[in-house]
mmCIF file of C-alpha atoms and ligand atoms in Angstrom:
data_model
loop_
_atom_site.group_PDB
_atom_site.id
_atom_site.type_symbol
_atom_site.label_atom_id
_atom_site.label_comp_id
_atom_site.label_asym_id
_atom_site.label_seq_id
_atom_site.Cartn_x
_atom_site.Cartn_y
_atom_site.Cartn_z
ATOM 1 C CA MET A 1348 -0.738 -74.880 -99.867
ATOM 2 C CA LYS A 1349 2.186 -74.399 -102.243
ATOM 3 C CA GLN A 1350 1.317 -73.973 -105.915
ATOM 4 C CA LEU A 1351 3.141 -75.078 -109.039
ATOM 5 C CA ALA A 1352 2.891 -72.451 -111.787
ATOM 6 C CA PRO A 1353 3.964 -73.717 -115.220
ATOM 7 C CA SER A 1354 5.687 -71.122 -117.382
ATOM 8 C CA ILE A 1355 4.466 -71.254 -120.965
ATOM 9 C CA LEU A 1356 7.766 -69.882 -122.239
ATOM 10 C CA SER A 1357 8.827 -73.512 -122.666
ATOM 11 C CA ALA A 1358 5.490 -74.716 -124.079
ATOM 12 C CA ASP A 1359 4.925 -75.926 -127.622
ATOM 13 C CA PHE A 1360 3.225 -72.909 -129.217
ATOM 14 C CA ASN A 1361 1.930 -75.090 -132.000
ATOM 15 C CA CYS A 1362 -0.464 -76.745 -129.549
ATOM 16 C CA LEU A 1363 -0.595 -74.299 -126.654
ATOM 17 C CA GLY A 1364 -4.363 -74.562 -126.168
ATOM 18 C CA ARG A 1365 -4.196 -78.340 -125.792
ATOM 19 C CA GLN A 1366 -1.274 -78.118 -123.364
ATOM 20 C CA LEU A 1367 -3.194 -75.641 -121.206
ATOM 21 C CA LYS A 1368 -6.156 -78.039 -121.105
ATOM 22 C CA GLN A 1369 -3.832 -80.774 -119.866
ATOM 23 C CA LEU A 1370 -2.619 -78.496 -117.089
ATOM 24 C CA GLU A 1371 -6.169 -77.617 -116.069
ATOM 25 C CA GLU A 1372 -7.048 -81.288 -115.855
ATOM 26 C CA LEU A 1373 -4.164 -81.660 -113.397
ATOM 27 C CA ASN A 1374 -5.726 -78.941 -111.239
ATOM 28 C CA ILE A 1375 -3.079 -76.381 -112.056
ATOM 29 C CA SER A 1376 -4.600 -73.056 -111.070
ATOM 30 C CA HIS A 1377 -1.712 -70.656 -111.796
ATOM 31 C CA LEU A 1378 -0.253 -70.099 -115.245
ATOM 32 C CA HIS A 1379 2.987 -68.128 -115.456
ATOM 33 C CA ILE A 1380 3.209 -66.000 -118.604
ATOM 34 C CA ASP A 1381 6.573 -64.448 -119.463
ATOM 35 C CA VAL A 1382 6.486 -61.244 -121.483
ATOM 36 C CA MET A 1383 9.893 -60.063 -122.750
ATOM 37 C CA ASP A 1384 10.518 -56.794 -124.543
ATOM 38 C CA GLY A 1385 14.036 -57.131 -125.978
ATOM 39 C CA MET A 1386 15.132 -54.167 -123.848
ATOM 40 C CA PHE A 1387 14.921 -55.092 -120.179
ATOM 41 C CA VAL A 1388 15.998 -58.565 -121.276
ATOM 42 C CA PRO A 1389 17.704 -59.469 -124.552
ATOM 43 C CA SER A 1390 14.950 -61.725 -125.827
ATOM 44 C CA ILE A 1391 11.424 -61.025 -127.120
ATOM 45 C CA SER A 1392 8.619 -63.469 -126.312
ATOM 46 C CA PHE A 1393 4.979 -62.455 -126.909
ATOM 47 C CA GLY A 1394 2.459 -59.903 -125.747
ATOM 48 C CA MET A 1395 -1.187 -58.975 -125.290
ATOM 49 C CA PRO A 1396 -2.732 -60.761 -128.305
ATOM 50 C CA VAL A 1397 -1.483 -64.148 -127.120
ATOM 51 C CA ILE A 1398 -2.778 -63.527 -123.594
ATOM 52 C CA ALA A 1399 -6.164 -62.339 -124.876
ATOM 53 C CA SER A 1400 -6.442 -65.435 -127.025
ATOM 54 C CA LEU A 1401 -5.598 -67.822 -124.162
ATOM 55 C CA ARG A 1402 -8.004 -65.975 -121.884
ATOM 56 C CA LYS A 1403 -10.958 -67.059 -124.035
ATOM 57 C CA SER A 1404 -10.592 -70.702 -123.083
ATOM 58 C CA SER A 1405 -8.860 -70.712 -119.699
ATOM 59 C CA LYS A 1406 -10.021 -69.961 -116.178
ATOM 60 C CA MET A 1407 -6.560 -70.300 -114.672
ATOM 61 C CA PHE A 1408 -5.032 -67.363 -112.791
ATOM 62 C CA PHE A 1409 -2.877 -65.588 -115.368
ATOM 63 C CA ASP A 1410 0.313 -64.616 -113.562
ATOM 64 C CA VAL A 1411 1.924 -62.279 -116.091
ATOM 65 C CA HIS A 1412 5.632 -61.645 -115.542
ATOM 66 C CA LEU A 1413 6.573 -58.434 -117.306
ATOM 67 C CA MET A 1414 10.262 -58.415 -118.194
ATOM 68 C CA VAL A 1415 9.666 -55.019 -119.723
ATOM 69 C CA GLN A 1416 11.337 -51.626 -119.339
ATOM 70 C CA GLU A 1417 8.913 -49.088 -117.821
ATOM 71 C CA PRO A 1418 5.955 -51.507 -117.720
ATOM 72 C CA ILE A 1419 3.684 -48.706 -116.459
ATOM 73 C CA ARG A 1420 3.161 -47.913 -120.154
ATOM 74 C CA TYR A 1421 1.338 -51.211 -120.724
ATOM 75 C CA ILE A 1422 -0.504 -52.008 -117.467
ATOM 76 C CA GLN A 1423 -3.923 -51.091 -118.841
ATOM 77 C CA GLN A 1424 -3.421 -53.168 -121.983
ATOM 78 C CA PHE A 1425 -2.314 -56.282 -120.095
ATOM 79 C CA CYS A 1426 -5.281 -55.971 -117.751
ATOM 80 C CA ASP A 1427 -7.600 -55.626 -120.740
ATOM 81 C CA ALA A 1428 -6.004 -58.714 -122.299
ATOM 82 C CA GLY A 1429 -6.988 -60.746 -119.236
ATOM 83 C CA ALA A 1430 -4.051 -60.740 -116.827
ATOM 84 C CA ASP A 1431 -5.090 -61.530 -113.245
ATOM 85 C CA GLY A 1432 -1.764 -60.584 -111.742
ATOM 86 C CA LEU A 1433 1.011 -58.394 -113.082
ATOM 87 C CA THR A 1434 4.610 -58.662 -111.932
ATOM 88 C CA VAL A 1435 6.957 -55.781 -112.632
ATOM 89 C CA HIS A 1436 10.698 -55.653 -112.061
ATOM 90 C CA ALA A 1437 12.003 -53.220 -109.460
ATOM 91 C CA GLU A 1438 15.006 -52.699 -111.746
ATOM 92 C CA ALA A 1439 12.798 -51.705 -114.700
ATOM 93 C CA CYS A 1440 10.622 -49.026 -113.080
ATOM 94 C CA GLU A 1441 11.466 -45.369 -112.683
ATOM 95 C CA ASP A 1442 8.577 -45.018 -110.215
ATOM 96 C CA LEU A 1443 7.896 -48.451 -108.729
ATOM 97 C CA LYS A 1444 5.213 -47.185 -106.327
ATOM 98 C CA ALA A 1445 3.195 -45.522 -109.098
ATOM 99 C CA THR A 1446 3.483 -48.676 -111.208
ATOM 100 C CA VAL A 1447 2.242 -50.923 -108.403
ATOM 101 C CA GLU A 1448 -0.562 -48.494 -107.578
ATOM 102 C CA LYS A 1449 -1.698 -48.443 -111.181
ATOM 103 C CA ILE A 1450 -1.932 -52.251 -111.260
ATOM 104 C CA ARG A 1451 -3.998 -52.234 -108.087
ATOM 105 C CA GLU A 1452 -6.268 -49.446 -109.313
ATOM 106 C CA LEU A 1453 -7.134 -51.588 -112.299
ATOM 107 C CA GLY A 1454 -8.126 -54.455 -110.025
ATOM 108 C CA ALA A 1455 -5.249 -56.839 -110.750
ATOM 109 C CA LYS A 1456 -2.909 -58.400 -108.200
ATOM 110 C CA ALA A 1457 0.348 -56.464 -108.079
ATOM 111 C CA ALA A 1458 3.720 -58.116 -107.719
ATOM 112 C CA VAL A 1459 7.276 -56.912 -107.738
ATOM 113 C CA SER A 1460 10.250 -58.957 -108.862
ATOM 114 C CA ILE A 1461 13.950 -58.775 -108.083
ATOM 115 C CA CYS A 1462 16.833 -60.108 -110.187
ATOM 116 C CA PRO A 1463 19.457 -62.343 -108.524
ATOM 117 C CA SER A 1464 21.772 -59.419 -107.757
ATOM 118 C CA THR A 1465 19.073 -57.123 -106.335
ATOM 119 C CA PRO A 1466 18.778 -57.243 -102.531
ATOM 120 C CA VAL A 1467 15.500 -57.369 -100.626
ATOM 121 C CA ASP A 1468 16.407 -53.940 -99.228
ATOM 122 C CA ALA A 1469 15.704 -52.455 -102.662
ATOM 123 C CA ILE A 1470 11.988 -53.297 -102.354
ATOM 124 C CA ARG A 1471 11.336 -53.146 -98.613
ATOM 125 C CA SER A 1472 9.423 -49.877 -98.773
ATOM 126 C CA ILE A 1473 6.974 -51.223 -101.387
ATOM 127 C CA LEU A 1474 6.215 -54.502 -99.563
ATOM 128 C CA PRO A 1475 3.184 -53.168 -97.606
ATOM 129 C CA ILE A 1476 1.299 -52.592 -100.880
ATOM 130 C CA VAL A 1477 2.215 -55.636 -102.989
ATOM 131 C CA ASP A 1478 0.286 -58.888 -103.283
ATOM 132 C CA MET A 1479 3.304 -60.942 -104.272
ATOM 133 C CA VAL A 1480 7.091 -60.840 -104.525
ATOM 134 C CA LEU A 1481 8.800 -62.781 -107.299
ATOM 135 C CA VAL A 1482 12.330 -63.832 -106.482
ATOM 136 C CA MET A 1483 14.249 -64.556 -109.672
ATOM 137 C CA CYS A 1484 16.538 -67.539 -109.220
ATOM 138 C CA VAL A 1485 18.205 -66.994 -112.624
ATOM 139 C CA GLU A 1486 18.931 -63.879 -114.665
ATOM 140 C CA PRO A 1487 15.623 -63.076 -116.367
ATOM 141 C CA GLY A 1488 15.424 -63.577 -120.110
ATOM 142 C CA PHE A 1489 15.693 -67.271 -120.889
ATOM 143 C CA GLY A 1490 14.303 -70.605 -119.784
ATOM 144 C CA GLY A 1491 16.477 -73.611 -119.072
ATOM 145 C CA GLN A 1492 19.129 -71.935 -116.895
ATOM 146 C CA LYS A 1493 20.649 -73.222 -113.660
ATOM 147 C CA LEU A 1494 19.252 -71.958 -110.354
ATOM 148 C CA ILE A 1495 21.558 -69.584 -108.447
ATOM 149 C CA PRO A 1496 21.441 -70.995 -104.877
ATOM 150 C CA HIS A 1497 21.959 -67.764 -102.888
ATOM 151 C CA THR A 1498 18.690 -66.380 -104.280
ATOM 152 C CA LEU A 1499 16.760 -68.720 -101.965
ATOM 153 C CA GLN A 1500 18.116 -66.795 -98.972
ATOM 154 C CA LYS A 1501 15.977 -63.894 -100.164
ATOM 155 C CA VAL A 1502 12.903 -66.106 -99.836
ATOM 156 C CA ASP A 1503 13.751 -66.677 -96.176
ATOM 157 C CA GLU A 1504 14.434 -62.985 -95.663
ATOM 158 C CA LEU A 1505 11.114 -62.009 -97.263
ATOM 159 C CA ALA A 1506 9.208 -64.564 -95.198
ATOM 160 C CA GLU A 1507 10.784 -63.293 -91.998
ATOM 161 C CA TRP A 1508 10.000 -59.675 -92.890
ATOM 162 C CA ARG A 1509 6.428 -60.627 -93.759
ATOM 163 C CA GLN A 1510 5.904 -62.193 -90.371
ATOM 164 C CA GLU A 1511 7.661 -59.477 -88.376
ATOM 165 C CA ASN A 1512 5.583 -56.767 -90.052
ATOM 166 C CA GLY A 1513 2.235 -58.514 -90.255
ATOM 167 C CA LEU A 1514 2.233 -58.393 -94.071
ATOM 168 C CA SER A 1515 0.516 -60.865 -96.372
ATOM 169 C CA TYR A 1516 2.287 -60.934 -99.737
ATOM 170 C CA THR A 1517 2.886 -64.319 -101.294
ATOM 171 C CA ILE A 1518 6.379 -65.360 -102.371
ATOM 172 C CA GLU A 1519 7.074 -66.841 -105.796
ATOM 173 C CA VAL A 1520 10.334 -68.244 -107.178
ATOM 174 C CA ASP A 1521 11.167 -68.459 -110.864
ATOM 175 C CA GLY A 1522 14.003 -69.995 -112.847
ATOM 176 C CA GLY A 1523 16.033 -73.171 -112.764
ATOM 177 C CA VAL A 1524 13.460 -75.302 -110.931
ATOM 178 C CA ASN A 1525 13.774 -79.000 -111.696
ATOM 179 C CA LYS A 1526 12.860 -82.392 -110.239
ATOM 180 C CA GLU A 1527 16.143 -82.619 -108.382
ATOM 181 C CA ASN A 1528 15.962 -79.285 -106.557
ATOM 182 C CA VAL A 1529 12.224 -78.689 -106.179
ATOM 183 C CA GLN A 1530 11.995 -80.408 -102.810
ATOM 184 C CA ASP A 1531 14.749 -78.236 -101.383
ATOM 185 C CA ILE A 1532 13.075 -75.135 -102.852
ATOM 186 C CA ALA A 1533 9.741 -76.151 -101.325
ATOM 187 C CA SER A 1534 11.394 -76.435 -97.921
ATOM 188 C CA HIS A 1535 11.729 -72.622 -97.998
ATOM 189 C CA ALA A 1536 8.724 -70.388 -97.255
ATOM 190 C CA VAL A 1537 7.770 -70.140 -100.895
ATOM 191 C CA ASP A 1538 4.107 -70.103 -101.963
ATOM 192 C CA ILE A 1539 4.343 -70.402 -105.749
ATOM 193 C CA ILE A 1540 7.009 -72.305 -107.670
ATOM 194 C CA VAL A 1541 7.357 -71.505 -111.375
ATOM 195 C CA ALA A 1542 8.695 -74.188 -113.701
ATOM 196 C CA GLY A 1543 9.079 -73.996 -117.469
ATOM 197 C CA THR A 1544 11.469 -76.594 -118.835
ATOM 198 C CA ALA A 1545 10.709 -79.028 -116.003
ATOM 199 C CA VAL A 1546 7.012 -79.018 -116.980
ATOM 200 C CA PHE A 1547 7.078 -78.810 -120.761
ATOM 201 C CA SER A 1548 10.115 -80.870 -121.695
ATOM 202 C CA GLY A 1549 8.898 -84.426 -122.202
ATOM 203 C CA ASP A 1550 5.549 -85.667 -120.910
ATOM 204 C CA ILE A 1551 3.614 -82.806 -119.306
ATOM 205 C CA VAL A 1552 1.299 -85.011 -117.277
ATOM 206 C CA ASP A 1553 4.130 -87.104 -115.806
ATOM 207 C CA ASN A 1554 6.222 -84.015 -115.143
ATOM 208 C CA VAL A 1555 3.454 -82.131 -113.344
ATOM 209 C CA LYS A 1556 2.459 -85.110 -111.212
ATOM 210 C CA ASP A 1557 6.073 -85.734 -110.285
ATOM 211 C CA LEU A 1558 6.725 -82.083 -109.389
ATOM 212 C CA GLN A 1559 3.464 -81.834 -107.427
ATOM 213 C CA GLU A 1560 4.387 -84.922 -105.451
ATOM 214 C CA ARG A 1561 7.840 -83.591 -104.653
ATOM 215 C CA ILE A 1562 6.407 -80.219 -103.625
ATOM 216 C CA GLY A 1563 3.975 -82.014 -101.360
ATOM 217 C CA MET A 1564 0.873 -81.281 -103.400
ATOM 218 C CA GLU A 1565 0.100 -84.923 -104.124
ATOM 219 C CA GLY A 1566 -3.500 -84.643 -102.865
ATOM 220 C CA GLU A 1567 -4.135 -81.699 -105.179
ATOM 221 C CA ASN A 1568 -5.073 -83.610 -108.303
ATOM 222 C CA ALA A 1569 -7.118 -86.299 -106.627
ATOM 223 C CA SER A 1570 -10.392 -85.210 -108.225
HETATM 224 C C1 DX5 B 1341 12.979 -66.525 -117.241
HETATM 225 C C2 DX5 B 1341 11.491 -66.617 -117.037
HETATM 226 C C3 DX5 B 1341 11.066 -67.905 -116.450
HETATM 227 C C4 DX5 B 1341 11.354 -69.100 -117.294
HETATM 228 C C5 DX5 B 1341 11.667 -70.241 -116.373
HETATM 229 O O1 DX5 B 1341 13.333 -65.232 -117.525
HETATM 230 O O2 DX5 B 1341 11.048 -65.608 -116.179
HETATM 231 O O3 DX5 B 1341 9.695 -67.879 -116.082
HETATM 232 O O4 DX5 B 1341 10.302 -69.466 -118.134
HETATM 233 O O5 DX5 B 1341 12.136 -71.282 -117.124
HETATM 234 P P1 DX5 B 1341 12.853 -72.533 -116.460
HETATM 235 O O6 DX5 B 1341 11.891 -73.135 -115.490
HETATM 236 O O7 DX5 B 1341 13.135 -73.407 -117.620
HETATM 237 O O8 DX5 B 1341 14.106 -72.040 -115.783
HETATM 238 ZN ZN1 ZN B 1342 8.981 -65.749 -115.351
#
């Protein structure tokens, strides 16, 4: 079953706790948390203290997307803060294998992400040991951008490779998802669809229900 993972980058930080409650009531199980360091990407978002604080009142899977140069330096701290999964960028790691191994050693799910211009070939050798691949559909760094269509071909390529090689990583897409394109995105072999602006701009409940319906998750929030 495909999952919708709201990205809190577009949330209202003045009432973040309440917005997370709303998401939980809609049976959202994955929360996408964007950490930006001002080096790998131009912007700075937030870090461990915010995650640790949210952890106290949420049981959702914390899918932490590290847009951070040499994230190996912080793996332990993000795990301690309550991350369930850590995504690192192939482009940001000197030793990608050691970084992924460190995440796994600490008991978190390990994911690797590729920017729009990075080919699947750049990460093929690491695929047997990752839990997830995050395909960026926009340049990382900001919410509210337009999806770059050719990035979805990498989803197909990753799904084909997964099947041919008997691998089991999940595939996540991130950036530029909206009500108009989400159905097309969901027609690809994607498992998790991240959406920031499309969830948090306007009425969260209406937005989530609408996106879930278009993704084909309409039975998900029946309880
Ligand atoms: C961008 C972040 C995304 C961002 C998506 O660098 O990784 O997770 O929040 O925002 P939207 O859905 O608005 O494109
Ligand atoms: Zn992200």
